PDB file of C-alpha atoms in Angstrom:
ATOM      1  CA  UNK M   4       0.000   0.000   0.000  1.00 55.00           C
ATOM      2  CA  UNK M   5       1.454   3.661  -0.601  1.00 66.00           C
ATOM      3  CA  UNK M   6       2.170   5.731   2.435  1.00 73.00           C
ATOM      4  CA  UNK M   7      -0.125   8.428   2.785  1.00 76.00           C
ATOM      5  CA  UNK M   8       1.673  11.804   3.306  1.00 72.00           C
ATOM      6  CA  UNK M   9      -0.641  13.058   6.057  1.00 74.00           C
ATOM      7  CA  UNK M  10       0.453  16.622   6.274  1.00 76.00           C
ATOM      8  CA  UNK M  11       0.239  17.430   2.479  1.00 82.00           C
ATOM      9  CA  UNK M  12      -2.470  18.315   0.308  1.00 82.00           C
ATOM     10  CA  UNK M  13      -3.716  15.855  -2.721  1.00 87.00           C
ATOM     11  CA  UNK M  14      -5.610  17.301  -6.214  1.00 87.00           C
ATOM     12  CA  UNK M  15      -8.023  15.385  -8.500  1.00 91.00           C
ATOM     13  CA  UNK M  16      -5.571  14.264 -11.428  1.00 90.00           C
ATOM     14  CA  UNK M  17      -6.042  16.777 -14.669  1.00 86.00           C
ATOM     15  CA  UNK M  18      -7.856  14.304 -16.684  1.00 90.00           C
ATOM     16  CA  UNK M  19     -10.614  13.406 -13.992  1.00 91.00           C
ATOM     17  CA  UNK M  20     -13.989  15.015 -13.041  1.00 87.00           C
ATOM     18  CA  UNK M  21     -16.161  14.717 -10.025  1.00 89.00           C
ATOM     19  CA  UNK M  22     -19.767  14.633 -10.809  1.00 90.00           C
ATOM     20  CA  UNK M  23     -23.273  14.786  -8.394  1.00 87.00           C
ATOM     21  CA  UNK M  24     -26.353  14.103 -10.235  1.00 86.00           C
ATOM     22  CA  UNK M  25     -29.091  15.804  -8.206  1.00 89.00           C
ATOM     23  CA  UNK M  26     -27.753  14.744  -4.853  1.00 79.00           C
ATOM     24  CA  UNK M  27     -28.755  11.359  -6.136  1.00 84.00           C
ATOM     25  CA  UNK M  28     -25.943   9.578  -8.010  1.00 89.00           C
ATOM     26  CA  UNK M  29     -21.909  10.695  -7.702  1.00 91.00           C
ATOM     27  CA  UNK M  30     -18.945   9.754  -9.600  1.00 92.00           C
ATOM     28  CA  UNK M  31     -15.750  10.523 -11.212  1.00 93.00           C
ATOM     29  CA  UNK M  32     -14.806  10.174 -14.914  1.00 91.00           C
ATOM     30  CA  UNK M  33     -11.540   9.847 -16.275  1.00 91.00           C
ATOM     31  CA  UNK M  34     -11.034  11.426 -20.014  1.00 90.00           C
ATOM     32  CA  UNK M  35      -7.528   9.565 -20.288  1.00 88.00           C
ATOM     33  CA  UNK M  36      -8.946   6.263 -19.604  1.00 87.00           C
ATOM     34  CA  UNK M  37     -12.687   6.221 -20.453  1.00 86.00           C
ATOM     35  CA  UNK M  38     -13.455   5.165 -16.688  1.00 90.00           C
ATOM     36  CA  UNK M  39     -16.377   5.958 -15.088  1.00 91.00           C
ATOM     37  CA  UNK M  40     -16.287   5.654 -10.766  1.00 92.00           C
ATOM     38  CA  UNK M  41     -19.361   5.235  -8.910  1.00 92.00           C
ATOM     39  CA  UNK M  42     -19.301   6.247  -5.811  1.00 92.00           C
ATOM     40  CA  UNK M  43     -21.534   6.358  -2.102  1.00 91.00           C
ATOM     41  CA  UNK M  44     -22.131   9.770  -1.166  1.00 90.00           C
ATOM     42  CA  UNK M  45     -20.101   9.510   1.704  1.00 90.00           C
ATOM     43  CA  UNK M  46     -17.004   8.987  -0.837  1.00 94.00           C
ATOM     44  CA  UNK M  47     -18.506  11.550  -2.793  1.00 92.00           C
ATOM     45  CA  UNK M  48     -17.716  14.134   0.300  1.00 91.00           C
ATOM     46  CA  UNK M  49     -14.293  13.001   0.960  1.00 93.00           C
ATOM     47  CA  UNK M  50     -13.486  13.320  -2.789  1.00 92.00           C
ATOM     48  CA  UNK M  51     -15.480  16.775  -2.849  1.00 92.00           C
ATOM     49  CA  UNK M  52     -12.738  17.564   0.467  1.00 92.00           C
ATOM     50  CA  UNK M  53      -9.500  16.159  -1.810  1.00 92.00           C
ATOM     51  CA  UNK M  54     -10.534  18.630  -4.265  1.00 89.00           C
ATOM     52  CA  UNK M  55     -11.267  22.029  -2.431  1.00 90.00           C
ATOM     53  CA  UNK M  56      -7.380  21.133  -1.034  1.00 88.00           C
ATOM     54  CA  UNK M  57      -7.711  20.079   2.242  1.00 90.00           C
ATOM     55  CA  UNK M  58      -5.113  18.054   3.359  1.00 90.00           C
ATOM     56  CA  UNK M  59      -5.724  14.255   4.931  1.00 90.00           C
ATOM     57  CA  UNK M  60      -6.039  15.531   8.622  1.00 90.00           C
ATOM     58  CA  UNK M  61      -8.283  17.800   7.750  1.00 91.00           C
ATOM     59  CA  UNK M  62     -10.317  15.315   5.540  1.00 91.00           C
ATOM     60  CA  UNK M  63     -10.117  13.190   8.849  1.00 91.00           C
ATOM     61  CA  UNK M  64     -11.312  15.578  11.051  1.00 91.00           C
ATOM     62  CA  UNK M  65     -14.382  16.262   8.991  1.00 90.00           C
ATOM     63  CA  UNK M  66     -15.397  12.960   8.348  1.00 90.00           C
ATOM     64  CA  UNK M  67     -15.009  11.902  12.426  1.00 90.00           C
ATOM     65  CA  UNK M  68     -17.461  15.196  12.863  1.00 89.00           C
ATOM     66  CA  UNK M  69     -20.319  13.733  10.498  1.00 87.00           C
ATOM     67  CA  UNK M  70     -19.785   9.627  11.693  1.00 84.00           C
ATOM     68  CA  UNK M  71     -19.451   8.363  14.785  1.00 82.00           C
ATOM     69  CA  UNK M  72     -16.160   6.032  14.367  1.00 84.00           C
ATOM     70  CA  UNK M  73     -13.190   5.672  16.381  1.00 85.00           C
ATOM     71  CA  UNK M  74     -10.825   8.117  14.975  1.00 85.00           C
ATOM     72  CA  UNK M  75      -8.101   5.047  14.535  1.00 89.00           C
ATOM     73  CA  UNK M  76     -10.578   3.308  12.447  1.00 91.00           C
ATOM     74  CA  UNK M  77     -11.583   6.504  10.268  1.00 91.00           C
ATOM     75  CA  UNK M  78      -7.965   7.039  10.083  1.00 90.00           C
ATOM     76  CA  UNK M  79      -7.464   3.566   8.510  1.00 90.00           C
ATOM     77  CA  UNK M  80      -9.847   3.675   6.476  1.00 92.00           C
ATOM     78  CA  UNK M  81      -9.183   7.063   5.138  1.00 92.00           C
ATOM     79  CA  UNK M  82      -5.311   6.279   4.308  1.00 91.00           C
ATOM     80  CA  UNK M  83      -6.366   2.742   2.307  1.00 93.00           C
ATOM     81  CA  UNK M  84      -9.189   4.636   0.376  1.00 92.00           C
ATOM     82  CA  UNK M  85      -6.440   7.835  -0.347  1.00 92.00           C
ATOM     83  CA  UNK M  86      -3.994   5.019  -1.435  1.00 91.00           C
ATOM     84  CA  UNK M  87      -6.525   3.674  -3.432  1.00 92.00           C
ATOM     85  CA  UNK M  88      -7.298   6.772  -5.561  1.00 92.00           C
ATOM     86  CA  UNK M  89      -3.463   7.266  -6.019  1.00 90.00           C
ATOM     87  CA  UNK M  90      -3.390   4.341  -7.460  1.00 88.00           C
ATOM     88  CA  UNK M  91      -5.978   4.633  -9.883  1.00 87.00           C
ATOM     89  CA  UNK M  92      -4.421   8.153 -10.959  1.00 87.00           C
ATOM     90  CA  UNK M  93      -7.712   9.526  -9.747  1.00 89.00           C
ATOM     91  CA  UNK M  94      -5.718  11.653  -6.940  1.00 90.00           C
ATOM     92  CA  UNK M  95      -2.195  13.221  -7.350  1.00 85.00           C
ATOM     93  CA  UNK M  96      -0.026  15.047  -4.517  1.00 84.00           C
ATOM     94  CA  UNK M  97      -0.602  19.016  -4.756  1.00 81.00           C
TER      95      UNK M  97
END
């Protein structure tokens, strides 16, 4: 898994857009690859949070404020999904 630079911001990669379909259906497509990315609402809002440049503590401390989680779990979870977009191209480091 790719270490997750906590302290530093990420972007949505040039090629990729984030889409919300009257609050009803959310995802991202790629124009390099053709991909289309469904996604929950709640990764919706932490992809919305990537892309106004907040950095992954602050994407953290957001999502701990709307779910009730221990922090070490939304912290986990939050680093494999971030690693996950990297690795898809769908995130890059700011």
């Amino acid at each position: 898994m790719l270490e997750i630079n906590k302290a530093r911001a990420y972007q949505l990669s040039g090629t990729v857009t984030l889409k919300n379909i009257l609050n009803e259906a959310y995802f991202i497509v790629d124009s390099a690859t053709g991909k289309q990315y469904d996604l929950t609402e709640m990764e919706y809002d932490i992809v919305s949070l990537i892309d106004s440049g907040a950095v992954f503590t602050e994407v953290v401390a957001q999502i701990a404020s709307e779910y009730s989680a221990p922090m070490e779990q939304i912290t986990a979870d939050l680093e494999e999904y971030f690693a996950s977009l990297l690795n898809a191209g769908i995130i890059i480091e700011s």
